Amino acid sequence: MAGKAAAPGTAVLLVTANVGSLFDDPENLQKNWLREFYQVVHTHKPHFMALHCQEFGGKNYETSMSHVDKFVKELLSSDAMKEYNRARVYLDENFKSQEHFTALGSFYFLHESLKNIYQFDFKAKKYKKVTGKEIYSDTLESTPMLEKEKFPQDYFPECKWSRKGFVRTRWCVADCAFDLVNIHLFHDASNLVAWETSPSVYSGIRHKALGYVLDRIIDQRFEKVSYFVFGDFNFRLDSKSVVETLCTQATMQTVRAADTNEVVKLIFRESDNDRKVMLQLEKKVFHYFNQEVFRDNNGTALLEFDKELSVFKDRLYELDISFPPSYPYSEDSGQGRQYMNTRCPAWCDRVLMSPSARELILKSESEEKVVTYDHIGPNVCMGDHKPVFLAFRIAPGAGKPHAHVHKCCVRAVTCGKRWQRQQRALRETSP
């Protein structure tokens, strides 16, 4: 299945998916979701695959446990995945712990053709060869093969029961060491608050949390390696700028609560045309009269308002976005392209990388496209988030110039090769 001769290197597929909707309506959504996911696997034929899930188990994890088990079993045993003979699954199921629960789920699959794959043990500070299929759940804090943190409550005091945090693993694939970070950042609690300032107060909270993660993964505790950070960043378009652009010719009506005088609704009407309502804005309502503006040409006209990543331009790189905003899609199983009128559509789900990780991606010299950054299920209901993926190839020998960065995994590979050379030499000199 994997490894075509025409495309050298090790094929890698990184997928991020907020899957909360799948567990709130598993009967209608999971089958379609898995079919679309398997199609992407079949198309790109990865040797190494990572699936980072957020809101794993849905809003009520305890009642969704049976659906969680079924979903995991399906991924590990389906015919579509039969050539992946090694896997690691990390599920944060500790839903009773308000202090630790993140609802993150990380899946890693290794193709049978892939040899000498190592995963880093953060406690022992050394790499271990990956064999078999293993599932780790409940209290991930005790698992040495990852680092997991939930963001402190004071990062987002408005939310009493936040499940935002990150999980980090480290791998050595094709002599290349890299970190994979599953992340879920804070959402916009109110459209009205987000509209008040540019950038919004929520943008500042996400900036703080993401900066914390980046500082954490390059601190002095471990050797520095390349890293990919992919998950639900909850990045939003600059709300004030978007509204001003969409409603340039509109007049605004403010509706206040009778008892508190608090603004509860903004109504933007056309100046003429019978004063037609163009946009209605409430705490959890963003109802724009023409959704096509978010779909036309994949919404690229709105990318100028996608500004949150610019703060990290020297630390994080992203390929050009050529797919429509990934959130918030209708959760109606019969609607694949419709957005909900709850939030301004935005590219919440992303695959980002360090500058050195960018160098690992093989740029093909032929006409063949070997790097793809896209979403999954464009015409199918995948829940309120469309999964987003990055498919690429690690060039043969790409890790060699960085060997000093990850001596432990290179040493494991090198020692094996040295032993093979010694055995070959012994055979050649034997009578």
Short mmCIF file of C-alpha atoms in Angstrom, two decimals:
data_model
loop_
_atom_site.label_atom_id
_atom_site.label_comp_id
_atom_site.label_asym_id
_atom_site.label_seq_id
_atom_site.Cartn_x
_atom_site.Cartn_y
_atom_site.Cartn_z
CA MET A 1 0.00 0.00 0.00
CA ALA A 2 2.73 2.48 0.93
CA GLY A 3 5.95 3.52 -0.74
CA LYS A 4 5.76 4.10 -4.51
CA ALA A 5 9.13 4.04 -6.25
CA ALA A 6 8.37 7.29 -8.09
CA ALA A 7 8.27 9.24 -4.85
CA PRO A 8 11.36 8.67 -2.70
CA GLY A 9 11.44 9.24 1.02
CA THR A 10 9.20 8.38 3.94
CA ALA A 11 5.55 9.34 3.50
CA VAL A 12 4.06 11.12 6.52
CA LEU A 13 0.43 12.05 7.18
CA LEU A 14 -0.48 14.41 10.03
CA VAL A 15 -4.20 14.89 10.75
CA THR A 16 -5.98 17.08 13.28
CA ALA A 17 -9.67 16.61 14.07
CA ASN A 18 -11.97 18.04 16.71
CA VAL A 19 -14.28 15.02 16.98
CA GLY A 20 -16.67 16.10 19.74
CA SER A 21 -19.66 15.94 17.38
CA LEU A 22 -18.94 12.30 16.49
CA PHE A 23 -19.69 11.18 20.02
CA ASP A 24 -22.75 13.38 20.44
CA ASP A 25 -24.34 11.78 17.34
CA PRO A 26 -22.31 8.62 16.62
CA GLU A 27 -24.97 6.78 14.64
CA ASN A 28 -25.19 9.45 11.95
CA LEU A 29 -21.68 10.87 11.85
CA GLN A 30 -18.99 8.27 12.64
CA LYS A 31 -19.47 6.06 9.58
CA ASN A 32 -19.13 8.96 7.13
CA TRP A 33 -16.23 10.44 9.10
CA LEU A 34 -14.26 7.18 9.04
CA ARG A 35 -14.95 6.62 5.34
CA GLU A 36 -13.56 10.05 4.44
CA PHE A 37 -10.57 9.58 6.74
CA TYR A 38 -9.73 6.18 5.21
CA GLN A 39 -9.97 7.71 1.73
CA VAL A 40 -7.25 10.23 2.61
CA VAL A 41 -5.09 7.40 4.00
CA HIS A 42 -5.61 5.43 0.78
CA THR A 43 -4.78 8.45 -1.40
CA HIS A 44 -1.57 9.46 0.36
CA LYS A 45 -0.38 6.00 1.48
CA PRO A 46 1.64 7.17 4.49
CA HIS A 47 4.36 5.13 6.15
CA PHE A 48 3.92 7.09 9.38
CA MET A 49 0.59 8.59 10.37
CA ALA A 50 -0.50 10.73 13.31
CA LEU A 51 -4.12 11.57 14.14
CA HIS A 52 -4.58 14.24 16.80
CA CYS A 53 -8.12 14.45 18.19
CA GLN A 54 -9.64 17.13 20.41
CA GLU A 55 -12.88 16.83 22.42
CA PHE A 56 -12.42 13.08 22.19
CA GLY A 57 -15.51 11.49 23.72
CA GLY A 58 -17.73 14.53 23.18
CA LYS A 59 -19.26 16.86 25.73
CA ASN A 60 -20.22 14.07 28.13
CA TYR A 61 -17.34 11.61 28.19
CA GLU A 62 -18.82 9.28 30.79
CA THR A 63 -21.93 8.51 28.75
CA SER A 64 -19.86 8.21 25.55
CA MET A 65 -17.42 5.55 26.78
CA SER A 66 -18.95 2.74 24.72
CA HIS A 67 -18.79 4.88 21.58
CA VAL A 68 -15.18 5.76 22.38
CA ASP A 69 -14.22 2.08 22.64
CA LYS A 70 -15.98 1.27 19.37
CA PHE A 71 -14.27 4.15 17.55
CA VAL A 72 -10.80 3.11 18.77
CA LYS A 73 -11.40 -0.55 17.92
CA GLU A 74 -12.55 0.40 14.43
CA LEU A 75 -9.43 2.48 13.76
CA LEU A 76 -7.09 -0.25 14.97
CA SER A 77 -8.72 -3.23 13.28
CA SER A 78 -10.36 -2.00 10.07
CA ASP A 79 -9.32 -3.40 6.69
CA ALA A 80 -8.29 0.09 5.63
CA MET A 81 -5.62 0.08 8.34
CA LYS A 82 -4.51 -3.56 8.13
CA GLU A 83 -1.04 -2.73 6.79
CA TYR A 84 -0.26 -0.67 9.89
CA ASN A 85 1.11 -3.34 12.20
CA ARG A 86 2.28 -1.00 14.99
CA ALA A 87 0.27 1.65 16.76
CA ARG A 88 0.27 3.83 19.84
CA VAL A 89 -2.94 5.33 21.21
CA TYR A 90 -3.05 7.87 24.05
CA LEU A 91 -6.50 8.80 25.37
CA ASP A 92 -7.09 11.24 28.19
CA GLU A 93 -10.09 9.57 29.86
CA ASN A 94 -9.60 11.05 33.31
CA PHE A 95 -12.86 13.01 33.03
CA LYS A 96 -13.44 13.15 36.79
CA SER A 97 -10.31 15.28 37.31
CA GLN A 98 -11.10 18.94 36.71
CA GLU A 99 -7.42 19.69 37.30
CA HIS A 100 -6.06 17.38 34.59
CA PHE A 101 -8.71 16.39 32.02
CA THR A 102 -8.02 17.64 28.46
CA ALA A 103 -10.19 15.28 26.32
CA LEU A 104 -7.23 14.87 23.92
CA GLY A 105 -6.69 11.66 21.97
CA SER A 106 -3.52 10.96 19.98
CA PHE A 107 -3.18 8.05 17.52
CA TYR A 108 0.03 6.99 15.78
CA PHE A 109 0.20 4.31 13.08
CA LEU A 110 3.30 2.73 11.53
CA HIS A 111 3.23 0.92 8.20
CA GLU A 112 4.63 -2.62 8.07
CA SER A 113 7.29 -1.53 5.55
CA LEU A 114 8.73 1.03 7.96
CA LYS A 115 11.78 -0.21 9.86
CA ASN A 116 13.60 0.98 12.97
CA ILE A 117 11.07 3.42 14.41
CA TYR A 118 11.79 4.81 17.86
CA GLN A 119 9.76 6.75 20.39
CA PHE A 120 11.25 8.89 23.12
CA ASP A 121 10.86 8.04 26.79
CA PHE A 122 10.76 11.41 28.56
CA LYS A 123 11.46 9.88 31.95
CA ALA A 124 14.41 7.68 30.94
CA LYS A 125 15.54 10.28 28.38
CA LYS A 126 16.19 7.71 25.70
CA TYR A 127 14.52 6.29 22.61
CA LYS A 128 12.77 2.93 22.57
CA LYS A 129 11.96 0.84 19.53
CA VAL A 130 8.25 0.73 18.67
CA THR A 131 6.71 -2.73 18.37
CA GLY A 132 3.12 -3.98 18.48
CA LYS A 133 -0.04 -2.02 19.24
CA GLU A 134 -0.57 -0.39 22.61
CA ILE A 135 -3.34 1.76 24.10
CA TYR A 136 -2.78 4.08 27.07
CA SER A 137 -5.71 5.79 28.71
CA ASP A 138 -7.13 7.26 31.91
CA THR A 139 -4.25 8.96 33.75
CA LEU A 140 -1.73 9.87 31.08
CA GLU A 141 0.40 11.83 33.57
CA SER A 142 2.08 8.56 34.58
CA THR A 143 2.95 7.58 31.00
CA PRO A 144 6.66 8.29 30.35
CA MET A 145 6.27 8.24 26.56
CA LEU A 146 4.55 11.62 26.50
CA GLU A 147 4.22 14.97 28.19
CA LYS A 148 0.75 16.26 28.95
CA GLU A 149 -0.45 19.50 30.52
CA LYS A 150 -3.76 21.23 30.99
CA PHE A 151 -3.56 25.01 30.86
CA PRO A 152 -3.93 26.73 34.24
CA GLN A 153 -7.45 27.88 35.10
CA ASP A 154 -6.35 31.51 35.35
CA TYR A 155 -5.52 31.48 31.63
CA PHE A 156 -9.24 31.48 30.90
CA PRO A 157 -11.14 32.44 34.08
CA GLU A 158 -14.45 32.84 32.20
CA CYS A 159 -14.60 29.10 31.65
CA LYS A 160 -15.06 27.14 34.88
CA TRP A 161 -14.69 23.75 33.20
CA SER A 162 -12.08 24.22 30.48
CA ARG A 163 -10.56 21.13 28.85
CA LYS A 164 -7.79 22.91 26.99
CA GLY A 165 -4.18 21.71 27.01
CA PHE A 166 -1.57 19.80 25.02
CA VAL A 167 0.07 16.39 24.67
CA ARG A 168 3.57 15.98 23.27
CA THR A 169 5.30 12.88 21.90
CA ARG A 170 8.72 12.54 20.26
CA TRP A 171 9.64 10.17 17.43
CA CYS A 172 12.60 9.11 15.35
CA VAL A 173 11.52 8.23 11.80
CA ALA A 174 13.95 7.80 8.88
CA ASP A 175 16.81 9.07 11.08
CA CYS A 176 14.81 12.24 11.78
CA ALA A 177 13.74 13.17 15.29
CA PHE A 178 10.71 15.40 15.77
CA ASP A 179 8.07 16.29 18.32
CA LEU A 180 4.36 15.97 17.58
CA VAL A 181 2.18 18.20 19.74
CA ASN A 182 -1.59 17.74 20.02
CA ILE A 183 -3.06 21.06 21.13
CA HIS A 184 -6.44 22.59 21.97
CA LEU A 185 -6.56 26.33 22.67
CA PHE A 186 -9.31 28.53 24.09
CA HIS A 187 -12.41 29.50 22.12
CA ASP A 188 -14.23 32.81 21.82
CA ALA A 189 -16.76 32.82 24.66
CA SER A 190 -18.80 35.69 23.17
CA ASN A 191 -19.08 37.10 19.66
CA LEU A 192 -19.97 40.46 21.17
CA VAL A 193 -16.82 40.60 23.31
CA ALA A 194 -14.69 39.44 20.36
CA TRP A 195 -16.11 42.30 18.27
CA GLU A 196 -15.21 45.01 20.81
CA THR A 197 -11.46 45.21 20.18
CA SER A 198 -8.94 44.40 17.48
CA PRO A 199 -7.25 42.07 18.22
CA SER A 200 -9.80 40.52 20.56
CA VAL A 201 -9.18 39.69 24.20
CA TYR A 202 -9.54 36.00 23.30
CA SER A 203 -6.76 36.29 20.74
CA GLY A 204 -4.47 37.47 23.54
CA ILE A 205 -5.40 34.45 25.68
CA ARG A 206 -4.58 32.04 22.85
CA HIS A 207 -1.32 33.89 22.20
CA LYS A 208 -0.31 33.41 25.83
CA ALA A 209 -1.19 29.69 25.86
CA LEU A 210 0.54 28.90 22.56
CA GLY A 211 3.63 30.82 23.65
CA TYR A 212 3.70 28.72 26.81
CA VAL A 213 3.60 25.49 24.76
CA LEU A 214 6.38 26.60 22.42
CA ASP A 215 8.59 27.65 25.32
CA ARG A 216 7.89 24.33 27.01
CA ILE A 217 8.90 22.14 24.08
CA ILE A 218 12.20 23.95 23.46
CA ASP A 219 13.28 24.37 27.08
CA GLN A 220 16.52 22.95 28.48
CA ARG A 221 15.19 19.65 29.81
CA PHE A 222 15.67 17.76 26.55
CA GLU A 223 17.64 18.07 23.33
CA LYS A 224 16.00 20.36 20.79
CA VAL A 225 14.41 18.73 17.76
CA SER A 226 12.05 19.83 14.99
CA TYR A 227 8.40 19.99 15.95
CA PHE A 228 4.93 19.89 14.41
CA VAL A 229 2.07 21.43 16.38
CA PHE A 230 -1.36 20.45 15.08
CA GLY A 231 -4.76 20.64 16.67
CA ASP A 232 -7.69 22.97 17.26
CA PHE A 233 -6.02 26.34 17.81
CA ASN A 234 -9.41 28.07 17.83
CA PHE A 235 -7.81 30.85 15.78
CA ARG A 236 -10.53 33.29 14.69
CA LEU A 237 -10.72 36.00 12.09
CA ASP A 238 -10.30 39.49 13.46
CA SER A 239 -13.98 39.99 14.22
CA LYS A 240 -14.06 43.78 14.21
CA SER A 241 -12.32 44.00 10.84
CA VAL A 242 -14.50 41.27 9.30
CA VAL A 243 -17.74 42.90 10.42
CA GLU A 244 -16.61 46.31 9.19
CA THR A 245 -15.74 44.81 5.80
CA LEU A 246 -18.88 42.70 5.39
CA CYS A 247 -21.14 45.53 6.53
CA THR A 248 -19.45 48.57 5.02
CA GLN A 249 -22.70 50.09 3.77
CA ALA A 250 -24.79 49.04 6.77
CA THR A 251 -26.20 50.90 9.74
CA MET A 252 -25.94 49.34 13.18
CA GLN A 253 -28.73 48.94 15.71
CA THR A 254 -27.82 48.13 19.33
CA VAL A 255 -30.20 46.09 21.46
CA ARG A 256 -29.73 46.18 25.25
CA ALA A 257 -31.14 44.07 28.07
CA ALA A 258 -33.94 45.91 29.84
CA ASP A 259 -32.72 45.05 33.34
CA THR A 260 -28.93 45.47 33.02
CA ASN A 261 -28.56 47.75 29.99
CA GLU A 262 -25.98 45.25 28.71
CA VAL A 263 -25.60 44.94 24.94
CA VAL A 264 -27.19 41.62 23.92
CA LYS A 265 -27.54 42.05 20.17
CA LEU A 266 -26.16 44.05 17.25
CA ILE A 267 -28.18 44.27 14.05
CA PHE A 268 -26.56 45.53 10.84
CA ARG A 269 -29.01 46.65 8.14
CA GLU A 270 -28.49 47.80 4.58
CA SER A 271 -28.90 51.56 4.21
CA ASP A 272 -31.38 51.02 1.38
CA ASN A 273 -33.02 47.88 -0.10
CA ASP A 274 -35.81 48.08 2.49
CA ARG A 275 -33.18 48.06 5.24
CA LYS A 276 -32.56 44.34 4.84
CA VAL A 277 -30.74 42.69 7.77
CA MET A 278 -27.21 41.77 6.68
CA LEU A 279 -25.76 40.54 9.97
CA GLN A 280 -27.11 39.70 13.39
CA LEU A 281 -24.54 39.41 16.18
CA GLU A 282 -25.20 37.96 19.64
CA LYS A 283 -23.11 36.14 22.23
CA LYS A 284 -23.48 32.85 20.34
CA VAL A 285 -25.03 34.06 17.09
CA PHE A 286 -23.20 35.19 13.95
CA HIS A 287 -25.87 35.20 11.27
CA TYR A 288 -24.66 36.70 7.99
CA PHE A 289 -27.17 36.75 5.15
CA ASN A 290 -24.79 35.35 2.49
CA GLN A 291 -22.70 32.34 3.50
CA GLU A 292 -21.20 32.06 0.02
CA VAL A 293 -18.63 34.71 0.97
CA PHE A 294 -17.01 32.10 3.24
CA ARG A 295 -17.01 29.43 0.52
CA ASP A 296 -16.22 31.39 -2.66
CA ASN A 297 -12.67 30.57 -3.77
CA ASN A 298 -12.30 28.67 -0.47
CA GLY A 299 -12.79 31.88 1.48
CA THR A 300 -9.35 33.19 0.50
CA ALA A 301 -10.64 36.79 0.44
CA LEU A 302 -11.00 36.51 4.22
CA LEU A 303 -7.46 35.25 4.87
CA GLU A 304 -6.29 38.83 5.37
CA PHE A 305 -8.28 38.81 8.63
CA ASP A 306 -6.60 35.59 9.80
CA LYS A 307 -3.91 37.33 11.86
CA GLU A 308 -3.33 35.32 15.05
CA LEU A 309 -0.41 33.28 13.74
CA SER A 310 1.53 36.39 12.69
CA VAL A 311 2.72 36.88 16.30
CA PHE A 312 4.68 33.62 15.94
CA LYS A 313 6.03 34.18 12.42
CA ASP A 314 9.62 33.47 13.52
CA ARG A 315 8.72 30.32 15.46
CA LEU A 316 5.94 28.65 13.47
CA TYR A 317 5.53 28.03 9.76
CA GLU A 318 2.40 27.03 7.86
CA LEU A 319 1.84 26.07 4.24
CA ASP A 320 -0.51 28.26 2.23
CA ILE A 321 -4.16 27.65 3.09
CA SER A 322 -6.27 26.69 0.07
CA PHE A 323 -9.32 25.21 1.79
CA PRO A 324 -12.38 26.95 3.29
CA PRO A 325 -12.71 27.80 7.00
CA SER A 326 -12.80 24.55 9.00
CA TYR A 327 -15.40 25.66 11.58
CA PRO A 328 -18.34 25.88 12.46
CA TYR A 329 -20.06 23.46 10.08
CA SER A 330 -23.62 22.25 10.52
CA GLU A 331 -23.92 19.04 12.56
CA ASP A 332 -26.90 17.96 10.47
CA SER A 333 -25.73 14.73 8.83
CA GLY A 334 -27.43 15.79 5.59
CA GLN A 335 -25.49 19.07 5.37
CA GLY A 336 -21.86 18.85 4.28
CA ARG A 337 -21.11 22.43 3.22
CA GLN A 338 -23.39 24.53 5.40
CA TYR A 339 -22.00 26.63 8.24
CA MET A 340 -23.88 27.09 11.50
CA ASN A 341 -24.97 30.64 12.31
CA THR A 342 -23.20 30.56 15.67
CA ARG A 343 -19.69 31.90 14.96
CA CYS A 344 -17.92 33.64 12.15
CA PRO A 345 -16.37 30.84 10.06
CA ALA A 346 -12.63 30.55 10.70
CA TRP A 347 -9.59 28.34 10.16
CA CYS A 348 -9.50 26.89 13.69
CA ASP A 349 -7.83 23.60 12.77
CA ARG A 350 -4.23 23.86 11.57
CA VAL A 351 -0.96 22.00 11.07
CA LEU A 352 2.00 24.20 12.03
CA MET A 353 5.71 23.46 12.21
CA SER A 354 9.03 24.81 13.37
CA PRO A 355 11.43 26.31 10.82
CA SER A 356 13.64 23.20 11.03
CA ALA A 357 10.61 20.91 10.51
CA ARG A 358 9.93 22.77 7.30
CA GLU A 359 13.34 21.68 6.06
CA LEU A 360 12.42 18.03 6.58
CA ILE A 361 9.60 18.21 4.05
CA LEU A 362 10.70 16.88 0.71
CA LYS A 363 10.16 19.32 -2.16
CA SER A 364 9.78 17.20 -5.27
CA GLU A 365 11.87 18.10 -8.31
CA SER A 366 9.37 16.34 -10.59
CA GLU A 367 5.84 17.31 -11.51
CA GLU A 368 4.42 15.05 -8.80
CA LYS A 369 2.82 16.87 -5.90
CA VAL A 370 4.19 15.34 -2.72
CA VAL A 371 3.15 18.01 -0.22
CA THR A 372 -0.57 18.52 0.41
CA TYR A 373 -2.27 20.76 2.99
CA ASP A 374 -6.04 20.35 2.87
CA HIS A 375 -9.23 19.47 4.74
CA ILE A 376 -11.13 16.17 4.81
CA GLY A 377 -14.72 15.61 3.71
CA PRO A 378 -15.47 18.85 1.86
CA ASN A 379 -18.97 17.73 0.88
CA VAL A 380 -19.76 15.42 3.80
CA CYS A 381 -20.86 16.25 7.34
CA MET A 382 -17.82 15.58 9.54
CA GLY A 383 -19.27 17.32 12.59
CA ASP A 384 -18.80 21.00 13.40
CA HIS A 385 -15.09 20.83 12.48
CA LYS A 386 -13.61 19.59 9.21
CA PRO A 387 -10.41 17.61 9.87
CA VAL A 388 -7.27 19.16 8.38
CA PHE A 389 -4.20 17.25 7.20
CA LEU A 390 -0.65 17.71 6.00
CA ALA A 391 0.85 15.00 3.78
CA PHE A 392 4.53 15.11 2.88
CA ARG A 393 7.66 13.02 2.50
CA ILE A 394 10.86 13.08 4.50
CA ALA A 395 13.69 13.06 1.98
CA PRO A 396 16.18 10.19 2.13
CA GLY A 397 19.03 11.28 4.39
CA ALA A 398 17.24 14.43 5.51
CA GLY A 399 18.05 13.66 9.13
CA LYS A 400 21.78 13.20 8.60
CA PRO A 401 22.77 16.90 8.86
CA HIS A 402 20.91 17.06 12.17
CA ALA A 403 22.38 13.88 13.64
CA HIS A 404 23.97 15.75 16.53
CA VAL A 405 20.53 16.96 17.60
CA HIS A 406 19.17 13.48 18.26
CA LYS A 407 22.20 11.33 18.98
CA CYS A 408 20.23 8.77 20.96
CA CYS A 409 18.04 7.61 18.08
CA VAL A 410 20.75 7.88 15.43
CA ARG A 411 23.05 5.86 17.68
CA ALA A 412 20.46 3.09 17.89
CA VAL A 413 20.19 2.92 14.12
CA THR A 414 23.92 3.32 13.53
CA CYS A 415 24.84 0.58 15.99
CA GLY A 416 22.49 -1.82 14.22
CA LYS A 417 24.06 -1.00 10.86
CA ARG A 418 27.58 -1.33 12.30
CA TRP A 419 26.72 -4.78 13.68
CA GLN A 420 25.39 -5.83 10.27
CA ARG A 421 28.61 -4.65 8.57
CA GLN A 422 30.71 -6.56 11.10
CA GLN A 423 28.74 -9.75 10.56
CA ARG A 424 29.04 -9.37 6.78
CA ALA A 425 32.80 -8.83 7.07
CA LEU A 426 33.12 -11.94 9.22
CA ARG A 427 31.26 -14.03 6.65
CA GLU A 428 33.41 -12.68 3.81
CA THR A 429 36.66 -13.54 5.63
CA SER A 430 35.49 -16.97 6.78
CA PRO A 431 36.85 -19.98 4.87
#
